[in-house]
mmCIF file of C-alpha atoms and ligand atoms in Angstrom:
data_model
loop_
_atom_site.group_PDB
_atom_site.id
_atom_site.type_symbol
_atom_site.label_atom_id
_atom_site.label_comp_id
_atom_site.label_asym_id
_atom_site.label_seq_id
_atom_site.Cartn_x
_atom_site.Cartn_y
_atom_site.Cartn_z
ATOM 1 C CA MET A 1 -48.830 23.447 17.280
ATOM 2 C CA ALA A 2 -46.690 25.948 15.398
ATOM 3 C CA GLY A 3 -45.725 28.950 17.513
ATOM 4 C CA SER A 4 -46.594 27.333 20.861
ATOM 5 C CA ARG A 5 -42.966 26.518 21.768
ATOM 6 C CA GLY A 6 -41.010 28.917 23.937
ATOM 7 C CA PRO A 7 -37.232 29.271 24.143
ATOM 8 C CA GLY A 8 -35.333 26.013 24.781
ATOM 9 C CA PRO A 9 -33.537 25.400 28.090
ATOM 10 C CA VAL A 10 -30.213 26.837 26.849
ATOM 11 C CA LEU A 11 -31.757 30.053 25.599
ATOM 12 C CA ALA A 12 -33.878 30.348 28.745
ATOM 13 C CA ALA A 13 -30.726 29.957 30.875
ATOM 14 C CA MET A 14 -28.978 32.648 28.819
ATOM 15 C CA ASP A 15 -31.937 34.972 29.292
ATOM 16 C CA ARG A 16 -31.687 34.426 33.049
ATOM 17 C CA VAL A 17 -27.969 35.269 32.989
ATOM 18 C CA GLU A 18 -28.659 38.471 31.043
ATOM 19 C CA GLY A 19 -31.213 39.545 33.652
ATOM 20 C CA SER A 20 -29.362 38.428 36.792
ATOM 21 C CA ARG A 21 -27.881 41.245 38.894
ATOM 22 C CA ARG A 22 -25.858 38.929 41.139
ATOM 23 C CA ALA A 23 -22.465 39.802 39.663
ATOM 24 C CA ASP A 24 -23.263 43.474 39.039
ATOM 25 C CA PRO A 25 -21.089 44.766 41.961
ATOM 26 C CA LEU A 26 -18.050 43.428 40.092
ATOM 27 C CA ILE A 27 -18.752 45.486 36.993
ATOM 28 C CA PRO A 28 -17.785 49.069 37.993
ATOM 29 C CA PRO A 29 -14.372 48.253 39.566
ATOM 30 C CA LEU A 30 -13.448 45.896 36.736
ATOM 31 C CA ARG A 31 -14.532 48.390 34.085
ATOM 32 C CA ASP A 32 -12.608 51.183 35.836
ATOM 33 C CA ALA A 33 -9.511 48.973 35.962
ATOM 34 C CA VAL A 34 -9.750 48.365 32.201
ATOM 35 C CA HIS A 35 -10.108 52.097 31.614
ATOM 36 C CA THR A 36 -6.777 52.724 33.344
ATOM 37 C CA MET A 37 -5.083 51.174 30.299
ATOM 38 C CA PRO A 38 -3.838 53.814 27.844
ATOM 39 C CA ALA A 39 -6.357 54.532 25.068
ATOM 40 C CA GLY A 40 -3.879 53.448 22.391
ATOM 41 C CA VAL A 41 -3.417 50.058 24.048
ATOM 42 C CA ARG A 42 -7.175 49.585 24.340
ATOM 43 C CA ASP A 43 -7.610 50.511 20.664
ATOM 44 C CA ALA A 44 -5.035 47.876 19.701
ATOM 45 C CA LEU A 45 -6.841 45.304 21.853
ATOM 46 C CA HIS A 46 -10.217 46.224 20.309
ATOM 47 C CA GLY A 47 -8.797 45.821 16.798
ATOM 48 C CA THR A 48 -9.611 49.393 15.791
ATOM 49 C CA ARG A 49 -7.281 49.212 12.791
ATOM 50 C CA LEU A 50 -8.546 45.798 11.669
ATOM 51 C CA GLY A 51 -12.107 46.816 10.809
ATOM 52 C CA HIS A 52 -13.536 44.191 13.168
ATOM 53 C CA PRO A 53 -12.893 43.081 16.759
ATOM 54 C CA ALA A 54 -9.523 41.377 17.371
ATOM 55 C CA HIS A 55 -10.773 39.103 20.161
ATOM 56 C CA PRO A 56 -12.502 36.431 18.005
ATOM 57 C CA ALA A 57 -9.325 36.029 15.949
ATOM 58 C CA MET A 58 -7.071 35.900 19.009
ATOM 59 C CA VAL A 59 -9.001 33.083 20.678
ATOM 60 C CA GLN A 60 -8.361 30.833 17.677
ATOM 61 C CA ILE A 61 -4.865 29.970 18.945
ATOM 62 C CA PRO A 62 -5.825 28.593 22.368
ATOM 63 C CA MET A 63 -8.916 26.877 20.966
ATOM 64 C CA GLY A 64 -6.998 25.371 18.056
ATOM 65 C CA THR A 65 -3.999 24.199 20.051
ATOM 66 C CA TRP A 66 -6.091 22.727 22.857
ATOM 67 C CA LEU A 67 -8.391 20.857 20.475
ATOM 68 C CA SER A 68 -5.352 19.524 18.601
ATOM 69 C CA ALA A 69 -3.805 18.396 21.901
ATOM 70 C CA ALA A 70 -7.018 16.544 22.780
ATOM 71 C CA LEU A 71 -6.910 14.667 19.466
ATOM 72 C CA LEU A 72 -3.230 13.753 19.836
ATOM 73 C CA ASP A 73 -3.906 12.539 23.373
ATOM 74 C CA LEU A 74 -6.300 9.958 21.913
ATOM 75 C CA LEU A 75 -3.482 8.301 19.971
ATOM 76 C CA PRO A 76 -1.521 5.476 21.626
ATOM 77 C CA GLY A 77 2.013 6.101 22.916
ATOM 78 C CA ARG A 78 3.688 8.923 24.807
ATOM 79 C CA ARG A 79 4.060 12.157 22.889
ATOM 80 C CA ARG A 80 5.421 15.550 23.817
ATOM 81 C CA ALA A 81 3.460 17.371 21.087
ATOM 82 C CA PRO A 82 0.244 17.733 23.165
ATOM 83 C CA ASP A 83 2.312 19.246 25.994
ATOM 84 C CA VAL A 84 3.784 21.813 23.598
ATOM 85 C CA LEU A 85 0.347 22.627 22.158
ATOM 86 C CA ILE A 86 -1.113 23.122 25.629
ATOM 87 C CA ALA A 87 1.774 25.429 26.572
ATOM 88 C CA VAL A 88 1.318 27.473 23.371
ATOM 89 C CA GLY A 89 -2.408 27.746 24.078
ATOM 90 C CA LEU A 90 -1.723 28.948 27.604
ATOM 91 C CA ALA A 91 0.703 31.596 26.331
ATOM 92 C CA ALA A 92 -1.832 32.817 23.731
ATOM 93 C CA ALA A 93 -4.703 32.891 26.228
ATOM 94 C CA ALA A 94 -3.367 35.968 28.059
ATOM 95 C CA PRO A 95 -3.484 38.466 25.144
ATOM 96 C CA ALA A 96 -6.798 36.975 23.973
ATOM 97 C CA ALA A 97 -8.252 37.520 27.450
ATOM 98 C CA LEU A 98 -6.955 41.090 27.546
ATOM 99 C CA SER A 99 -8.580 41.942 24.220
ATOM 100 C CA GLY A 100 -11.846 40.410 25.408
ATOM 101 C CA LEU A 101 -11.631 42.441 28.611
ATOM 102 C CA ALA A 102 -11.128 45.672 26.662
ATOM 103 C CA ASP A 103 -14.235 44.920 24.554
ATOM 104 C CA TRP A 104 -16.238 43.871 27.618
ATOM 105 C CA ALA A 105 -15.664 47.217 29.350
ATOM 106 C CA GLU A 106 -17.647 49.024 26.601
ATOM 107 C CA LEU A 107 -20.723 46.791 26.567
ATOM 108 C CA ARG A 108 -24.233 47.187 27.932
ATOM 109 C CA LYS A 109 -25.104 45.653 31.326
ATOM 110 C CA PRO A 110 -26.903 42.508 30.023
ATOM 111 C CA GLN A 111 -23.966 41.860 27.697
ATOM 112 C CA MET A 112 -21.503 42.425 30.540
ATOM 113 C CA ARG A 113 -23.292 39.828 32.673
ATOM 114 C CA VAL A 114 -22.931 37.181 29.974
ATOM 115 C CA GLY A 115 -19.385 38.418 29.379
ATOM 116 C CA LEU A 116 -18.474 37.840 33.026
ATOM 117 C CA LEU A 117 -19.671 34.238 32.808
ATOM 118 C CA HIS A 118 -17.793 33.810 29.515
ATOM 119 C CA ALA A 119 -14.625 35.109 31.211
ATOM 120 C CA ALA A 120 -15.155 32.921 34.305
ATOM 121 C CA SER A 121 -15.503 29.777 32.150
ATOM 122 C CA ASN A 122 -12.406 30.597 30.182
ATOM 123 C CA THR A 123 -10.414 31.456 33.313
ATOM 124 C CA ALA A 124 -11.402 28.098 34.815
ATOM 125 C CA ALA A 125 -10.346 26.396 31.571
ATOM 126 C CA VAL A 126 -6.950 28.131 31.699
ATOM 127 C CA ALA A 127 -6.480 26.904 35.297
ATOM 128 C CA MET A 128 -7.327 23.354 34.184
ATOM 129 C CA TYR A 129 -4.870 23.487 31.305
ATOM 130 C CA ALA A 130 -2.194 24.874 33.639
ATOM 131 C CA ALA A 131 -2.873 21.930 35.986
ATOM 132 C CA SER A 132 -2.701 19.580 32.998
ATOM 133 C CA LEU A 133 0.661 20.938 31.870
ATOM 134 C CA SER A 134 2.023 20.765 35.393
ATOM 135 C CA ALA A 135 0.941 17.118 35.738
ATOM 136 C CA ARG A 136 2.371 16.219 32.330
ATOM 137 C CA LEU A 137 5.738 17.818 33.180
ATOM 138 C CA ARG A 138 5.850 15.729 36.363
ATOM 139 C CA GLY A 139 5.236 12.584 34.332
ATOM 140 C CA ARG A 140 1.615 12.111 35.483
ATOM 141 C CA ARG A 141 0.253 11.889 31.980
ATOM 142 C CA MET A 142 -3.153 10.348 32.746
ATOM 143 C CA VAL A 143 -3.877 13.075 35.275
ATOM 144 C CA GLY A 144 -2.678 15.629 32.709
ATOM 145 C CA ARG A 145 -5.031 14.217 30.087
ATOM 146 C CA GLY A 146 -7.932 14.311 32.529
ATOM 147 C CA TRP A 147 -7.338 17.990 33.290
ATOM 148 C CA SER A 148 -7.014 18.896 29.619
ATOM 149 C CA TYR A 149 -10.280 17.159 28.671
ATOM 150 C CA ALA A 150 -12.027 18.971 31.528
ATOM 151 C CA GLY A 151 -10.450 22.189 30.222
ATOM 152 C CA LEU A 152 -11.710 21.512 26.706
ATOM 153 C CA VAL A 153 -15.288 21.059 27.922
ATOM 154 C CA THR A 154 -15.035 24.221 30.025
ATOM 155 C CA VAL A 155 -13.525 26.372 27.277
ATOM 156 C CA SER A 156 -16.241 25.110 24.914
ATOM 157 C CA VAL A 157 -18.879 26.362 27.350
ATOM 158 C CA GLY A 158 -17.010 29.689 27.389
ATOM 159 C CA GLY A 159 -17.028 29.680 23.584
ATOM 160 C CA ALA A 160 -20.777 29.067 23.489
ATOM 161 C CA LEU A 161 -21.293 32.014 25.838
ATOM 162 C CA GLY A 162 -19.085 34.117 23.552
ATOM 163 C CA GLY A 163 -21.227 33.050 20.603
ATOM 164 C CA HIS A 164 -24.351 34.170 22.464
ATOM 165 C CA LEU A 165 -22.687 37.520 23.174
ATOM 166 C CA ALA A 166 -21.666 38.033 19.564
ATOM 167 C CA TYR A 167 -24.686 36.716 17.690
ATOM 168 C CA ARG A 168 -27.678 37.038 20.020
ATOM 169 C CA GLN A 169 -26.577 40.177 21.837
ATOM 170 C CA ALA A 170 -24.655 41.681 18.896
ATOM 171 C CA ALA A 171 -21.582 42.581 20.960
ATOM 172 C CA GLY A 172 -18.815 43.443 18.517
ATOM 173 C CA ALA A 173 -21.149 43.646 15.511
ATOM 174 C CA ASN A 174 -21.053 46.733 13.305
ATOM 175 C CA HIS A 175 -24.326 48.518 14.096
ATOM 176 C CA SER A 176 -24.183 50.866 11.128
ATOM 177 C CA ASP A 177 -23.532 48.481 8.265
ATOM 178 C CA GLN A 178 -27.213 48.026 7.428
ATOM 179 C CA VAL A 179 -27.374 51.711 6.500
ATOM 180 C CA VAL A 180 -25.644 51.011 3.224
ATOM 181 C CA ALA A 181 -28.089 48.270 2.249
ATOM 182 C CA ALA A 182 -31.102 50.314 3.363
ATOM 183 C CA LEU A 183 -30.195 53.353 1.316
ATOM 184 C CA GLY A 184 -29.317 51.885 -2.043
ATOM 185 C CA PRO A 185 -27.506 53.609 -4.925
ATOM 186 C CA GLY A 186 -28.268 56.976 -6.493
ATOM 187 C CA TRP A 187 -28.907 60.462 -5.163
ATOM 188 C CA HIS A 188 -31.475 60.859 -2.375
ATOM 189 C CA PRO A 189 -33.092 64.091 -1.140
ATOM 190 C CA LEU A 190 -31.875 65.290 2.284
ATOM 191 C CA GLY A 191 -33.609 68.668 2.692
ATOM 192 C CA ALA A 192 -33.429 72.360 1.956
ATOM 193 C CA LEU A 193 -29.977 73.890 2.342
ATOM 194 C CA HIS A 194 -31.300 76.561 4.713
ATOM 195 C CA ASP A 195 -32.413 73.801 7.128
ATOM 196 C CA PHE A 196 -28.738 73.186 7.945
ATOM 197 C CA PRO A 197 -27.159 76.110 9.815
ATOM 198 C CA ILE A 198 -23.406 76.487 9.383
ATOM 199 C CA GLY A 199 -21.416 74.890 12.234
ATOM 200 C CA ALA A 200 -24.373 73.296 14.040
ATOM 201 C CA PRO A 201 -24.872 69.514 13.796
ATOM 202 C CA VAL A 202 -28.386 68.516 12.777
ATOM 203 C CA THR A 203 -30.116 65.143 12.477
ATOM 204 C CA ALA A 204 -32.115 64.335 9.379
ATOM 205 C CA THR A 205 -33.390 61.217 7.658
ATOM 206 C CA VAL A 206 -32.701 59.825 4.228
ATOM 207 C CA ARG A 207 -35.225 57.143 3.272
ATOM 208 C CA ASP A 208 -35.861 56.549 6.995
ATOM 209 C CA VAL A 209 -32.123 56.263 7.717
ATOM 210 C CA PRO A 210 -31.086 58.764 10.423
ATOM 211 C CA VAL A 211 -28.024 60.801 9.488
ATOM 212 C CA LEU A 212 -25.882 63.430 11.139
ATOM 213 C CA VAL A 213 -25.407 66.548 9.008
ATOM 214 C CA LEU A 214 -22.787 69.184 9.668
ATOM 215 C CA ARG A 215 -22.697 72.129 7.305
ATOM 216 C CA GLU A 216 -19.105 73.279 7.533
ATOM 217 C CA THR A 217 -19.286 76.206 5.093
ATOM 218 C CA ALA A 218 -21.902 77.702 2.773
ATOM 219 C CA ASP A 219 -21.680 74.821 0.341
ATOM 220 C CA VAL A 220 -19.730 72.051 2.145
ATOM 221 C CA LEU A 221 -21.778 69.543 4.153
ATOM 222 C CA ARG A 222 -20.570 66.427 5.974
ATOM 223 C CA VAL A 223 -23.108 63.633 6.326
ATOM 224 C CA LEU A 224 -22.605 60.444 8.362
ATOM 225 C CA ALA A 225 -24.880 57.644 9.513
ATOM 226 C CA GLU A 226 -26.217 58.862 12.857
ATOM 227 C CA GLN A 227 -26.149 55.539 14.741
ATOM 228 C CA CYS A 228 -22.645 54.772 15.957
ATOM 229 C CA GLY A 229 -21.299 51.535 14.520
ATOM 230 C CA HIS A 230 -20.055 50.396 17.933
ATOM 231 C CA MET A 231 -23.340 50.057 19.831
ATOM 232 C CA GLY A 232 -25.736 52.413 18.065
ATOM 233 C CA GLY A 233 -25.004 55.554 20.113
ATOM 234 C CA PRO A 234 -26.480 58.886 18.912
ATOM 235 C CA LEU A 235 -23.622 60.666 17.148
ATOM 236 C CA ALA A 236 -25.656 63.871 16.822
ATOM 237 C CA GLU A 237 -25.348 64.241 20.594
ATOM 238 C CA GLY A 238 -21.595 63.828 20.411
ATOM 239 C CA GLU A 239 -18.878 66.428 20.571
ATOM 240 C CA ILE A 240 -17.529 67.825 17.314
ATOM 241 C CA ALA A 241 -13.892 68.867 17.311
ATOM 242 C CA ASP A 242 -10.874 68.733 14.998
ATOM 243 C CA GLY A 243 -12.914 67.529 12.041
ATOM 244 C CA CYS A 244 -14.283 64.555 13.986
ATOM 245 C CA VAL A 245 -17.379 63.590 15.952
ATOM 246 C CA ARG A 246 -16.981 61.802 19.283
ATOM 247 C CA CYS A 247 -19.721 59.349 20.257
ATOM 248 C CA PRO A 248 -21.310 60.288 23.606
ATOM 249 C CA TRP A 249 -21.664 56.667 24.735
ATOM 250 C CA HIS A 250 -18.139 55.173 24.716
ATOM 251 C CA GLY A 251 -16.028 57.814 23.002
ATOM 252 C CA SER A 252 -15.382 56.382 19.528
ATOM 253 C CA THR A 253 -14.168 59.198 17.285
ATOM 254 C CA PHE A 254 -15.052 59.313 13.585
ATOM 255 C CA ARG A 255 -13.564 61.616 10.946
ATOM 256 C CA LEU A 256 -16.322 63.696 9.358
ATOM 257 C CA THR A 257 -14.839 63.613 5.863
ATOM 258 C CA ASP A 258 -14.717 59.829 5.426
ATOM 259 C CA GLY A 259 -16.072 58.258 8.645
ATOM 260 C CA TRP A 260 -12.704 56.724 9.579
ATOM 261 C CA ASN A 261 -12.723 55.447 13.164
ATOM 262 C CA VAL A 262 -9.802 57.457 14.499
ATOM 263 C CA THR A 263 -10.232 55.952 17.968
ATOM 264 C CA GLY A 264 -12.241 52.987 19.268
ATOM 265 C CA PRO A 265 -13.924 51.078 20.659
ATOM 266 C CA ALA A 266 -15.666 51.134 17.242
ATOM 267 C CA THR A 267 -13.696 48.876 14.939
ATOM 268 C CA ALA A 268 -15.425 49.821 11.673
ATOM 269 C CA PRO A 269 -15.536 53.196 9.919
ATOM 270 C CA GLN A 270 -18.854 55.045 10.023
ATOM 271 C CA PRO A 271 -20.789 55.202 6.710
ATOM 272 C CA THR A 272 -20.510 58.646 5.105
ATOM 273 C CA PHE A 273 -22.294 60.205 2.131
ATOM 274 C CA GLU A 274 -21.360 62.376 -0.799
ATOM 275 C CA THR A 275 -23.433 65.538 -1.103
ATOM 276 C CA ARG A 276 -24.538 67.934 -3.831
ATOM 277 C CA ILE A 277 -26.734 70.995 -3.869
ATOM 278 C CA VAL A 278 -29.398 71.260 -6.571
ATOM 279 C CA ASP A 279 -31.643 74.347 -6.672
ATOM 280 C CA GLY A 280 -31.104 75.063 -2.992
ATOM 281 C CA ARG A 281 -31.790 71.484 -1.912
ATOM 282 C CA VAL A 282 -29.247 69.001 -0.587
ATOM 283 C CA GLU A 283 -28.961 65.487 -1.983
ATOM 284 C CA VAL A 284 -26.787 62.632 -0.753
ATOM 285 C CA ARG A 285 -25.519 59.358 -2.106
ATOM 286 C CA LEU A 286 -23.246 56.569 -0.966
ATOM 287 C CA PRO A 287 -19.618 56.794 -2.080
ATOM 288 C CA ALA A 288 -18.728 54.741 -5.173
ATOM 289 C CA GLY A 289 -17.311 51.745 -3.297
ATOM 290 C CA GLU A 290 -20.461 51.321 -1.206
ATOM 291 C CA LYS A 291 -22.920 50.977 -4.090
ATOM 292 C CA GLU A 292 -22.314 47.308 -4.697
ATOM 293 C CA ARG A 293 -23.905 46.007 -1.470
HETATM 294 S S1 FES B 301 -21.966 53.443 20.933
HETATM 295 FE FE1 FES B 301 -20.081 52.934 21.829
HETATM 296 S S2 FES B 301 -18.734 54.378 21.034
HETATM 297 FE FE2 FES B 301 -20.587 54.842 20.102
#
C-alpha cells in the first residue's frame, strides 16, 4: 500500500548513526584541534574564495586515481601505472582530508557523527592503499591488488557517507540561496522608514523572507538575507563591525554592502538587496544579476 513503507535499511542505519552519542567524547578535542589552525588556513581549506566547499573537488583526485588503478589491475600483465596512480591518490588524500576536517569542525552534532564515520572509513581506506603500495613495491603484486580492492570498497562506503552528509544533512549546502528564488524580481515593500532606527540592526520580512536591516544613515539602508548561508544562523544576532556582520554561530563575516563572505566557514556570499525610499516607506529588490533565477 502506498505510504506504508518506512526508510530502507541504509537510511535507517544512517539515522541511527546521526542519533548515536557513542563517539561524542571525540568531538570537542578534535574540533578544538582544528580551531588551532590559523583562520586564513581554515578559510582556504573551506574554499571560501571558491563560492562552494573545496572538499568535494579535492576528493576527486584520490577517488579518480584509485578507481583507475583498479581498472588497470584487471588487465593482464605487470604494469607500474596502477602503482603510480595509487601513490598519487595517497599524496592527494592528505589535503583532501584536511579540508574535510576544517568543514567538519563547523557542523551540527548529528552531522559531525556521520562525518566521523565518513572520516574513519576514508582513513581505513588510506591505510589499505598504503599497504597495497608497500606490497607492490616489494613485488607482492597479488597482495597489493587485494589491499587496493579492499581500499576501493572502503573508500566507496566513505563516499556514500559523504553523500549522506551533503545531500540528506545539507552539510556544505548554501542555506540562503533559496531566498533569491522565493523573492522574485521587482520592488517589494519592507516597511516604514521610521521603523528602522539608525545604527541598530533590525529583522524584518519581505514576502515571508526574513532579512536583516541596518540603517546606516538617514537614507542609506543595508539589507541582507537574515539566515546565514553556512548553516542558517541568525545574522541579526551577530556582531556588526567594520561594515560587516559576523554570524553568531560559527563566525562567518559578510560585508553589508554586497554580502561578500569576507571570512568563512561560509563559502557563498550572502544575498543582499537594493533599497529605495518612496513616500517614507522602504522598498527592496534583488540586484540586477540575481533576477534571472
Ligand atoms: S551558521 Fe555557521 S557561520 Fe553562520
